Short mmCIF file of C-alpha atoms in Angstrom, two decimals:
data_model
loop_
_atom_site.label_atom_id
_atom_site.label_comp_id
_atom_site.label_asym_id
_atom_site.label_seq_id
_atom_site.Cartn_x
_atom_site.Cartn_y
_atom_site.Cartn_z
CA UNK A 1 42.48 72.36 15.87
CA UNK A 2 41.38 71.56 12.37
CA UNK A 3 38.20 73.64 12.73
CA UNK A 4 40.20 76.59 14.11
CA UNK A 5 42.69 76.33 11.24
CA UNK A 6 39.91 76.47 8.68
CA UNK A 7 38.38 79.49 10.37
CA UNK A 8 41.69 81.34 10.35
CA UNK A 9 42.21 80.40 6.72
CA UNK A 10 38.84 81.81 5.84
CA UNK A 11 39.66 85.02 7.70
CA UNK A 12 42.94 85.42 5.79
CA UNK A 13 41.11 84.69 2.55
CA UNK A 14 38.64 87.47 3.27
CA UNK A 15 41.49 89.88 3.95
CA UNK A 16 43.18 88.90 0.69
CA UNK A 17 39.87 89.21 -1.15
CA UNK A 18 39.85 92.89 -0.25
CA UNK A 19 37.21 95.32 0.92
CA UNK A 20 35.66 96.01 -2.49
CA UNK A 21 35.16 92.34 -3.30
CA UNK A 22 33.75 91.66 0.16
CA UNK A 23 31.23 94.46 -0.29
CA UNK A 24 30.24 93.12 -3.69
CA UNK A 25 29.92 89.63 -2.32
CA UNK A 26 27.71 90.84 0.50
CA UNK A 27 25.53 92.83 -1.88
CA UNK A 28 25.24 89.83 -4.17
CA UNK A 29 23.86 87.75 -1.33
CA UNK A 30 21.52 90.47 -0.17
CA UNK A 31 19.98 91.54 -3.50
CA UNK A 32 17.16 89.48 -4.87
CA UNK A 33 14.44 90.32 -7.37
CA UNK A 34 12.01 87.95 -5.64
CA UNK A 35 8.83 89.74 -4.54
CA UNK A 36 9.91 92.92 -6.32
CA UNK A 37 7.85 94.66 -8.97
CA UNK A 38 8.94 96.49 -12.12
CA UNK A 39 7.21 99.69 -13.23
CA UNK A 40 7.77 100.47 -16.91
CA UNK A 41 7.81 104.00 -18.38
CA UNK A 42 7.88 104.33 -22.18
CA UNK A 43 8.45 106.98 -24.85
CA UNK A 44 7.86 105.59 -28.35
CA UNK A 45 7.78 106.88 -31.91
CA UNK A 46 4.45 106.80 -33.72
CA UNK A 47 2.50 106.88 -30.45
CA UNK A 48 1.38 109.43 -27.88
CA UNK A 49 3.44 107.65 -25.23
CA UNK A 50 5.79 110.13 -23.57
CA UNK A 51 7.32 108.77 -20.38
CA UNK A 52 4.02 106.95 -19.99
CA UNK A 53 3.61 104.47 -17.15
CA UNK A 54 2.70 101.19 -18.83
CA UNK A 55 1.90 99.08 -15.80
CA UNK A 56 3.99 96.67 -13.76
CA UNK A 57 5.88 93.46 -14.41
CA UNK A 58 6.55 90.56 -12.06
CA UNK A 59 9.58 88.30 -11.81
CA UNK A 60 9.52 84.55 -12.30
CA UNK A 61 12.26 82.00 -11.86
CA UNK A 62 14.65 81.73 -14.83
CA UNK A 63 18.01 80.33 -13.63
CA UNK A 64 19.56 79.95 -17.08
CA UNK A 65 18.35 81.96 -20.11
CA UNK A 66 18.90 80.33 -23.49
CA UNK A 67 20.62 81.89 -26.47
CA UNK A 68 17.39 82.34 -28.42
CA UNK A 69 16.04 84.70 -25.76
CA UNK A 70 16.79 88.41 -25.77
CA UNK A 71 17.73 89.58 -22.31
CA UNK A 72 18.99 92.56 -20.35
CA UNK A 73 21.22 91.17 -17.59
CA UNK A 74 21.42 93.42 -14.52
CA UNK A 75 23.83 92.83 -11.64
CA UNK A 76 23.29 95.24 -8.71
CA UNK A 77 26.29 93.79 -6.84
CA UNK A 78 28.80 95.35 -9.25
CA UNK A 79 28.92 99.13 -8.92
CA UNK A 80 30.82 101.83 -10.76
CA UNK A 81 30.73 105.66 -10.69
CA UNK A 82 28.35 107.77 -8.63
CA UNK A 83 25.86 110.06 -10.40
CA UNK A 84 26.54 113.76 -9.88
CA UNK A 85 23.51 114.99 -11.79
CA UNK A 86 21.83 115.66 -15.13
CA UNK A 87 20.74 119.04 -16.44
CA UNK A 88 21.25 121.82 -18.95
CA UNK A 89 22.72 125.25 -19.60
CA UNK A 90 21.14 128.44 -18.27
CA UNK A 91 22.32 130.74 -21.05
CA UNK A 92 21.48 134.34 -21.83
CA UNK A 93 19.37 133.03 -24.71
CA UNK A 94 17.38 130.70 -22.46
CA UNK A 95 16.84 133.42 -19.86
CA UNK A 96 15.80 136.06 -22.40
CA UNK A 97 13.37 133.66 -24.07
CA UNK A 98 11.97 132.61 -20.67
CA UNK A 99 10.96 136.17 -19.82
CA UNK A 100 9.13 136.55 -23.13
CA UNK A 101 6.72 133.83 -22.02
CA UNK A 102 3.46 134.41 -20.12
CA UNK A 103 3.75 133.76 -16.37
CA UNK A 104 1.84 130.48 -16.53
CA UNK A 105 4.19 129.15 -19.20
CA UNK A 106 7.22 130.25 -17.19
CA UNK A 107 5.91 128.22 -14.28
CA UNK A 108 5.19 125.28 -16.58
CA UNK A 109 8.76 125.30 -17.90
CA UNK A 110 10.32 125.42 -14.43
CA UNK A 111 8.11 122.55 -13.28
CA UNK A 112 8.77 120.52 -16.44
CA UNK A 113 12.54 120.67 -15.99
CA UNK A 114 13.21 120.94 -12.28
CA UNK A 115 10.35 119.36 -10.32
CA UNK A 116 11.42 115.77 -9.59
CA UNK A 117 7.81 114.61 -9.17
CA UNK A 118 5.86 116.55 -11.78
CA UNK A 119 8.80 117.09 -14.15
CA UNK A 120 12.12 115.43 -15.00
CA UNK A 121 14.10 116.63 -12.00
CA UNK A 122 17.18 118.39 -13.40
CA UNK A 123 19.87 119.00 -10.75
CA UNK A 124 22.85 120.22 -12.80
CA UNK A 125 23.37 123.56 -14.55
CA UNK A 126 25.97 125.46 -16.55
CA UNK A 127 26.27 129.14 -17.36
CA UNK A 128 28.79 131.38 -19.10
CA UNK A 129 31.36 133.82 -17.76
CA UNK A 130 30.58 136.88 -19.97
CA UNK A 131 28.87 136.39 -23.33
CA UNK A 132 28.64 133.35 -25.58
CA UNK A 133 27.17 132.81 -29.03
CA UNK A 134 23.85 132.24 -27.25
CA UNK A 135 23.68 135.86 -26.10
CA UNK A 136 21.95 138.64 -28.00
CA UNK A 137 25.21 140.58 -28.09
CA UNK A 138 28.85 140.38 -27.08
CA UNK A 139 29.65 142.05 -23.76
CA UNK A 140 32.25 142.16 -21.00
CA UNK A 141 32.17 142.66 -17.24
CA UNK A 142 35.14 145.07 -17.31
CA UNK A 143 36.09 148.21 -19.19
CA UNK A 144 38.83 148.13 -21.81
CA UNK A 145 42.38 147.89 -20.45
CA UNK A 146 41.22 147.68 -16.83
CA UNK A 147 44.09 145.49 -15.65
CA UNK A 148 43.09 145.92 -11.99
CA UNK A 149 39.51 144.71 -12.76
CA UNK A 150 38.15 147.52 -10.58
CA UNK A 151 35.34 148.12 -13.08
CA UNK A 152 34.11 144.51 -12.79
CA UNK A 153 30.32 144.57 -12.95
CA UNK A 154 27.73 141.89 -13.81
CA UNK A 155 24.84 144.36 -14.24
CA UNK A 156 24.25 142.96 -17.74
CA UNK A 157 23.26 139.61 -16.22
CA UNK A 158 20.81 141.13 -13.74
CA UNK A 159 18.20 141.78 -16.42
CA UNK A 160 17.58 138.16 -17.44
CA UNK A 161 20.18 135.58 -16.51
CA UNK A 162 20.56 136.09 -12.76
CA UNK A 163 16.80 136.21 -12.04
CA UNK A 164 16.41 133.12 -14.22
CA UNK A 165 19.10 131.17 -12.36
CA UNK A 166 17.44 132.09 -9.06
CA UNK A 167 14.02 130.96 -10.28
CA UNK A 168 15.53 127.71 -11.56
CA UNK A 169 17.28 127.08 -8.24
CA UNK A 170 14.05 127.63 -6.33
CA UNK A 171 12.20 125.27 -8.69
CA UNK A 172 14.92 122.64 -8.12
CA UNK A 173 14.18 122.70 -4.39
CA UNK A 174 16.71 125.36 -3.45
CA UNK A 175 19.80 123.48 -4.59
CA UNK A 176 21.43 123.43 -8.02
CA UNK A 177 24.88 122.09 -8.91
CA UNK A 178 26.04 125.01 -11.05
CA UNK A 179 29.31 125.29 -12.97
CA UNK A 180 30.58 128.15 -15.11
CA UNK A 181 32.62 128.42 -18.33
CA UNK A 182 34.28 131.31 -20.17
CA UNK A 183 33.97 131.58 -23.96
CA UNK A 184 36.62 134.31 -24.21
CA UNK A 185 38.64 136.77 -22.15
CA UNK A 186 38.02 140.45 -22.97
CA UNK A 187 39.39 141.32 -26.41
CA UNK A 188 42.15 143.54 -25.05
CA UNK A 189 43.62 140.54 -23.21
CA UNK A 190 44.01 138.55 -26.46
CA UNK A 191 46.44 138.30 -29.34
CA UNK A 192 43.79 139.23 -31.91
CA UNK A 193 42.27 142.07 -29.84
CA UNK A 194 38.81 140.52 -30.33
CA UNK A 195 36.50 138.34 -28.23
CA UNK A 196 35.45 136.63 -31.46
CA UNK A 197 37.43 134.57 -33.99
CA UNK A 198 39.71 132.61 -31.67
CA UNK A 199 42.98 134.27 -30.78
CA UNK A 200 44.93 133.49 -27.60
CA UNK A 201 45.30 134.93 -24.15
CA UNK A 202 48.33 137.22 -24.04
CA UNK A 203 50.86 135.85 -21.52
CA UNK A 204 51.13 139.24 -19.80
CA UNK A 205 47.46 138.88 -18.78
CA UNK A 206 47.62 135.31 -17.44
CA UNK A 207 47.26 136.45 -13.83
CA UNK A 208 44.58 139.05 -14.57
CA UNK A 209 42.52 136.46 -16.39
CA UNK A 210 42.89 134.00 -13.50
CA UNK A 211 41.74 136.78 -11.16
CA UNK A 212 38.73 137.30 -13.44
CA UNK A 213 37.34 133.81 -12.69
CA UNK A 214 37.63 134.49 -8.96
CA UNK A 215 35.89 137.85 -9.33
CA UNK A 216 33.03 136.24 -11.23
CA UNK A 217 32.54 133.43 -8.72
CA UNK A 218 32.72 135.79 -5.75
CA UNK A 219 30.23 138.18 -7.35
CA UNK A 220 27.70 135.49 -8.27
CA UNK A 221 27.95 133.90 -4.84
CA UNK A 222 27.41 137.26 -3.11
CA UNK A 223 24.27 137.59 -5.23
CA UNK A 224 23.01 134.23 -3.90
CA UNK A 225 24.12 131.75 -6.55
CA UNK A 226 26.59 129.15 -5.21
CA UNK A 227 29.10 127.97 -7.82
CA UNK A 228 30.06 124.28 -7.64
CA UNK A 229 32.77 124.34 -10.30
CA UNK A 230 34.27 125.88 -13.40
CA UNK A 231 35.91 124.90 -16.65
CA UNK A 232 39.09 126.50 -17.93
CA UNK A 233 37.85 127.39 -21.42
CA UNK A 234 34.92 126.43 -23.60
CA UNK A 235 36.15 124.61 -26.73
CA UNK A 236 39.83 125.64 -26.60
CA UNK A 237 40.64 124.18 -30.03
CA UNK A 238 37.92 125.98 -32.03
CA UNK A 239 38.31 129.29 -33.85
CA UNK A 240 34.67 130.38 -34.07
CA UNK A 241 32.83 133.37 -35.51
CA UNK A 242 31.58 133.85 -31.94
CA UNK A 243 33.39 134.22 -28.60
CA UNK A 244 36.35 131.83 -28.59
CA UNK A 245 39.91 131.50 -27.32
CA UNK A 246 42.57 128.93 -28.19
CA UNK A 247 44.84 126.88 -25.93
CA UNK A 248 47.07 123.98 -26.89
CA UNK A 249 47.17 121.15 -24.34
CA UNK A 250 50.50 122.45 -23.02
CA UNK A 251 49.17 126.01 -22.76
CA UNK A 252 46.08 124.89 -20.84
CA UNK A 253 48.26 122.74 -18.56
CA UNK A 254 50.60 125.63 -17.81
CA UNK A 255 47.78 128.12 -17.24
CA UNK A 256 46.19 125.71 -14.75
CA UNK A 257 49.35 124.95 -12.77
CA UNK A 258 50.93 128.41 -12.82
CA UNK A 259 47.93 130.72 -12.61
CA UNK A 260 44.34 129.46 -12.38
CA UNK A 261 44.91 126.66 -9.88
CA UNK A 262 47.04 128.66 -7.44
CA UNK A 263 44.75 131.69 -7.75
CA UNK A 264 41.67 129.65 -6.86
CA UNK A 265 43.47 128.15 -3.86
CA UNK A 266 44.70 131.55 -2.62
CA UNK A 267 41.13 132.86 -2.86
CA UNK A 268 39.85 130.04 -0.64
CA UNK A 269 38.30 128.21 -3.59
CA UNK A 270 40.20 124.94 -3.39
CA UNK A 271 36.83 123.20 -3.11
CA UNK A 272 35.62 124.42 -6.51
CA UNK A 273 35.73 121.62 -9.08
CA UNK A 274 38.08 122.57 -11.92
CA UNK A 275 37.22 120.99 -15.29
CA UNK A 276 39.81 120.80 -18.07
CA UNK A 277 39.28 120.42 -21.84
CA UNK A 278 35.52 121.19 -22.21
CA UNK A 279 35.62 120.25 -25.90
CA UNK A 280 34.92 117.24 -28.13
CA UNK A 281 35.71 113.56 -27.54
CA UNK A 282 38.08 113.34 -30.50
CA UNK A 283 41.08 115.00 -28.81
CA UNK A 284 40.10 114.36 -25.18
CA UNK A 285 42.69 111.65 -24.48
CA UNK A 286 45.53 113.77 -25.86
CA UNK A 287 44.38 116.75 -23.80
CA UNK A 288 43.75 114.71 -20.64
CA UNK A 289 47.09 112.92 -20.77
CA UNK A 290 49.05 116.14 -21.33
CA UNK A 291 47.41 117.87 -18.37
CA UNK A 292 47.03 114.96 -15.96
CA UNK A 293 50.49 113.40 -16.44
CA UNK A 294 51.93 116.58 -14.92
CA UNK A 295 51.39 116.36 -11.14
CA UNK A 296 51.68 120.13 -10.80
CA UNK A 297 48.60 120.70 -12.95
CA UNK A 298 46.78 117.44 -12.17
CA UNK A 299 46.49 118.32 -8.48
CA UNK A 300 44.15 121.21 -9.34
CA UNK A 301 41.96 119.31 -11.82
CA UNK A 302 38.76 117.58 -10.68
CA UNK A 303 37.92 116.11 -14.06
CA UNK A 304 37.71 116.25 -17.85
CA UNK A 305 34.71 117.85 -19.56
CA UNK A 306 33.65 116.95 -23.08
CA UNK A 307 31.16 117.73 -25.86
CA UNK A 308 29.73 115.60 -28.67
CA UNK A 309 30.46 117.77 -31.73
CA UNK A 310 33.25 115.59 -33.11
CA UNK A 311 30.46 114.60 -35.52
CA UNK A 312 31.04 117.85 -37.46
CA UNK A 313 33.64 115.92 -39.47
CA UNK A 314 31.07 113.36 -40.58
CA UNK A 315 32.33 110.81 -38.04
CA UNK A 316 30.26 109.22 -35.31
CA UNK A 317 30.50 109.84 -31.57
CA UNK A 318 33.83 108.58 -30.24
CA UNK A 319 32.82 106.93 -26.95
CA UNK A 320 36.01 104.87 -26.83
CA UNK A 321 38.08 107.97 -26.08
CA UNK A 322 35.92 108.72 -23.04
CA UNK A 323 36.35 105.12 -21.84
CA UNK A 324 40.13 105.38 -22.21
CA UNK A 325 40.35 108.58 -20.18
CA UNK A 326 38.25 107.03 -17.41
CA UNK A 327 40.37 103.88 -17.43
CA UNK A 328 43.79 105.54 -17.51
CA UNK A 329 42.93 108.31 -15.02
CA UNK A 330 40.50 106.65 -12.57
CA UNK A 331 41.04 109.29 -9.88
CA UNK A 332 39.59 111.99 -12.16
CA UNK A 333 35.94 112.45 -13.16
CA UNK A 334 34.32 112.62 -16.59
CA UNK A 335 31.55 115.16 -17.15
CA UNK A 336 29.61 115.83 -20.34
CA UNK A 337 29.50 119.63 -20.42
CA UNK A 338 27.63 120.42 -23.65
CA UNK A 339 25.65 118.94 -26.50
CA UNK A 340 22.83 120.02 -28.81
CA UNK A 341 21.54 119.28 -32.28
CA UNK A 342 22.75 122.02 -34.61
CA UNK A 343 21.26 123.72 -37.70
CA UNK A 344 17.82 124.54 -36.35
CA UNK A 345 14.83 123.92 -38.59
CA UNK A 346 11.33 124.56 -37.19
CA UNK A 347 9.98 121.78 -39.43
CA UNK A 348 12.21 119.25 -37.65
CA UNK A 349 10.88 119.81 -34.13
CA UNK A 350 9.11 116.43 -34.24
CA UNK A 351 12.04 114.57 -35.81
CA UNK A 352 12.59 111.39 -33.77
CA UNK A 353 16.32 111.54 -34.49
CA UNK A 354 16.62 114.43 -32.03
CA UNK A 355 15.82 112.29 -29.02
CA UNK A 356 17.66 109.22 -30.26
CA UNK A 357 20.89 111.21 -30.47
CA UNK A 358 20.51 112.10 -26.79
CA UNK A 359 19.71 108.54 -25.79
CA UNK A 360 22.66 107.11 -27.74
CA UNK A 361 25.07 109.59 -26.19
CA UNK A 362 23.80 109.38 -22.63
CA UNK A 363 23.81 105.58 -22.43
CA UNK A 364 27.30 105.30 -23.89
CA UNK A 365 28.70 108.22 -21.89
CA UNK A 366 27.41 106.81 -18.61
CA UNK A 367 28.70 103.35 -19.47
CA UNK A 368 32.10 104.94 -20.18
CA UNK A 369 32.22 106.34 -16.64
CA UNK A 370 30.69 109.81 -16.95
CA UNK A 371 29.36 111.20 -13.65
CA UNK A 372 27.33 114.19 -14.93
CA UNK A 373 25.58 115.09 -18.17
CA UNK A 374 24.78 118.67 -19.19
CA UNK A 375 22.64 119.58 -22.18
CA UNK A 376 23.18 122.94 -23.88
CA UNK A 377 20.38 125.59 -23.83
CA UNK A 378 17.37 124.40 -21.86
CA UNK A 379 15.10 126.77 -23.79
CA UNK A 380 15.31 128.56 -27.15
CA UNK A 381 12.79 130.47 -29.28
CA UNK A 382 11.02 129.50 -32.49
CA UNK A 383 14.11 130.50 -34.49
CA UNK A 384 16.57 128.41 -32.45
CA UNK A 385 17.98 131.48 -30.74
CA UNK A 386 18.52 134.25 -29.84
CA UNK A 387 22.09 133.99 -31.08
CA UNK A 388 24.16 137.00 -32.11
CA UNK A 389 26.01 135.20 -34.93
CA UNK A 390 23.13 133.18 -36.38
CA UNK A 391 24.34 129.84 -34.99
CA UNK A 392 20.80 128.59 -34.39
CA UNK A 393 20.29 125.22 -32.68
CA UNK A 394 17.71 122.89 -31.17
CA UNK A 395 16.79 122.70 -27.49
CA UNK A 396 14.65 120.06 -25.74
CA UNK A 397 11.93 122.72 -25.31
CA UNK A 398 11.27 125.67 -27.61
CA UNK A 399 9.13 128.70 -26.92
CA UNK A 400 7.09 130.07 -29.77
CA UNK A 401 7.24 133.71 -28.73
CA UNK A 402 4.70 134.58 -31.42
CA UNK A 403 1.91 132.95 -29.41
CA UNK A 404 3.47 132.26 -26.01
CA UNK A 405 3.39 128.46 -26.31
CA UNK A 406 5.92 125.77 -25.38
CA UNK A 407 6.96 123.03 -27.82
CA UNK A 408 8.38 119.86 -26.26
CA UNK A 409 10.69 117.90 -28.55
CA UNK A 410 11.24 114.20 -27.94
CA UNK A 411 14.76 114.97 -26.68
CA UNK A 412 13.12 116.38 -23.53
CA UNK A 413 11.53 113.00 -22.86
CA UNK A 414 14.65 111.03 -23.78
CA UNK A 415 16.64 113.05 -21.24
CA UNK A 416 13.85 112.62 -18.72
CA UNK A 417 14.16 108.85 -18.86
CA UNK A 418 17.52 109.36 -17.15
CA UNK A 419 17.18 112.51 -15.03
CA UNK A 420 13.82 111.66 -13.44
CA UNK A 421 14.72 108.12 -12.41
CA UNK A 422 18.50 108.24 -11.83
CA UNK A 423 19.10 110.61 -8.97
CA UNK A 424 22.26 112.23 -7.61
CA UNK A 425 24.13 109.72 -5.48
CA UNK A 426 22.98 106.74 -7.57
CA UNK A 427 25.62 104.13 -8.40
CA UNK A 428 25.91 102.72 -11.88
CA UNK A 429 25.56 98.94 -11.97
CA UNK A 430 26.04 96.26 -14.61
CA UNK A 431 23.40 96.24 -17.33
CA UNK A 432 24.27 94.06 -20.31
CA UNK A 433 22.16 93.42 -23.43
CA UNK A 434 22.35 90.05 -25.16
CA UNK A 435 21.65 91.75 -28.51
CA UNK A 436 23.24 94.93 -29.84
CA UNK A 437 19.83 96.08 -31.05
CA UNK A 438 19.13 97.15 -27.48
CA UNK A 439 21.23 99.75 -25.65
CA UNK A 440 21.14 99.86 -21.87
CA UNK A 441 22.54 101.37 -18.70
CA UNK A 442 21.37 100.97 -15.10
CA UNK A 443 21.76 102.51 -11.65
CA UNK A 444 20.85 101.75 -8.06
CA UNK A 445 19.49 104.86 -6.37
CA UNK A 446 20.22 105.92 -2.80
CA UNK A 447 16.71 104.70 -1.85
CA UNK A 448 17.51 101.21 -3.18
CA UNK A 449 15.35 101.42 -6.32
CA UNK A 450 16.93 100.19 -9.56
CA UNK A 451 16.51 102.29 -12.72
CA UNK A 452 17.23 100.35 -15.90
CA UNK A 453 17.18 102.32 -19.18
CA UNK A 454 16.61 100.37 -22.40
CA UNK A 455 16.71 102.02 -25.84
CA UNK A 456 15.66 100.53 -29.17
CA UNK A 457 16.77 102.36 -32.34
CA UNK A 458 15.46 99.68 -34.71
CA UNK A 459 12.25 99.50 -36.74
CA UNK A 460 11.04 96.38 -34.91
CA UNK A 461 9.42 95.64 -31.58
CA UNK A 462 11.77 93.46 -29.51
CA UNK A 463 10.55 91.09 -26.82
CA UNK A 464 13.06 90.66 -24.00
CA UNK A 465 13.47 89.70 -20.37
CA UNK A 466 14.88 91.81 -17.57
CA UNK A 467 17.06 89.25 -15.78
CA UNK A 468 18.40 89.73 -12.25
CA UNK A 469 20.08 86.90 -10.34
CA UNK A 470 17.96 84.03 -11.60
CA UNK A 471 14.70 85.98 -11.83
CA UNK A 472 13.27 87.38 -15.07
CA UNK A 473 10.45 89.74 -16.03
CA UNK A 474 9.21 89.63 -19.61
CA UNK A 475 8.37 92.78 -21.57
CA UNK A 476 8.67 94.41 -25.01
CA UNK A 477 10.77 97.29 -26.30
CA UNK A 478 8.74 99.10 -28.97
CA UNK A 479 10.42 100.17 -32.22
CA UNK A 480 12.27 103.50 -31.85
CA UNK A 481 11.64 103.79 -28.13
CA UNK A 482 13.28 104.42 -24.81
CA UNK A 483 12.09 102.81 -21.57
CA UNK A 484 12.97 103.13 -17.92
CA UNK A 485 12.23 100.09 -15.80
CA UNK A 486 12.07 100.87 -12.09
CA UNK A 487 12.60 97.85 -9.86
CA UNK A 488 11.47 98.14 -6.23
#
């Protein structure tokens, strides 16, 4: 009787413990670093090392590290969000620049970005609905005052952008998670009569503008480009010299629940992922709470998109706001929808700060709960464009159209330390540094391999141990470097 009572008690305890804890407990028992090897890939300042394989490490027993050791503690039994993908924007500027390159360089670029074996394996893409600042000109898909949208035509995109997206998709293995964003409705739909300089959508055109998104998605999909999702408006709090349109949080909420959401559903597009905000981290909690606390709008919203340009004020990146949104609204996703280094200068193409900005943001964004990370233009020319308002910026790869060459900045390699080794479907796991001089995040991939990213922004080499469940592998993080440690 006593033995049976204990068995029943244990059964009840397991029920109380809950499914999630049981799974974690089982994983904890199953995962061991014994007999596993660690392959280290490094990109480091002052060297030629660019995602260079540096050999393998082995684990030895180390049950209790001491405080004088530097360690990265990884716990594969504790999992968080699932990786959607990592990638960049397929803009008019990128497409136009791509077709100015010789054929061999076009092939090289596609391989460099989208081949998961020979390149860095991008799987996520973004493109614009109509023109953006990174177009050679402003344009619309409809004629002025065409309320019925009968003149809707994407012929402009067929010259560069659509062929480019198709080549990218083929290079990515035939599948690309592509989402789309508008920079502005046509000028005649707006309060200022202009696609540029902010202004707002006129209420009398709310339904026509909602119909416009559906038209765009249907047209692109008929042309062979599946659309995974869409954002409501790029940077809805910024009056820009380029294409822009303003929404307060309440206005975006009401447009979603009264027009865009219902219109998507009526068109059979309930499965498209709708992204709200699509602007900087500074106001993202205020925007998210306004939209998501209203069940009528929240039901249409898949997640909150954000950018990193809150730094324009001189402040740093506000990762805490992203963490708060993830914590308060756990049923919604976070996705980084745009980031680039602004104020292009050809003489800065080798500046190590370019890559370190990407590494800092990506590690902190993923640790805050972000499921996808999208760079801005994947390719720009030697001037940081083309851009029809002179807003020239950096990209991870630049084409020098004067001689047909490609210039790889270190931001390409910094992004690659994530996108190549952390694949869609990977689960983020605990990765904790014992010193704040090292930044880290880690994932367990669908194939069971661990990918641990370690970044060192300091001027010193730092010896540390990768510690997993009583086993440790010793290595060194070079000054101003990023490493990916693959455990298998």
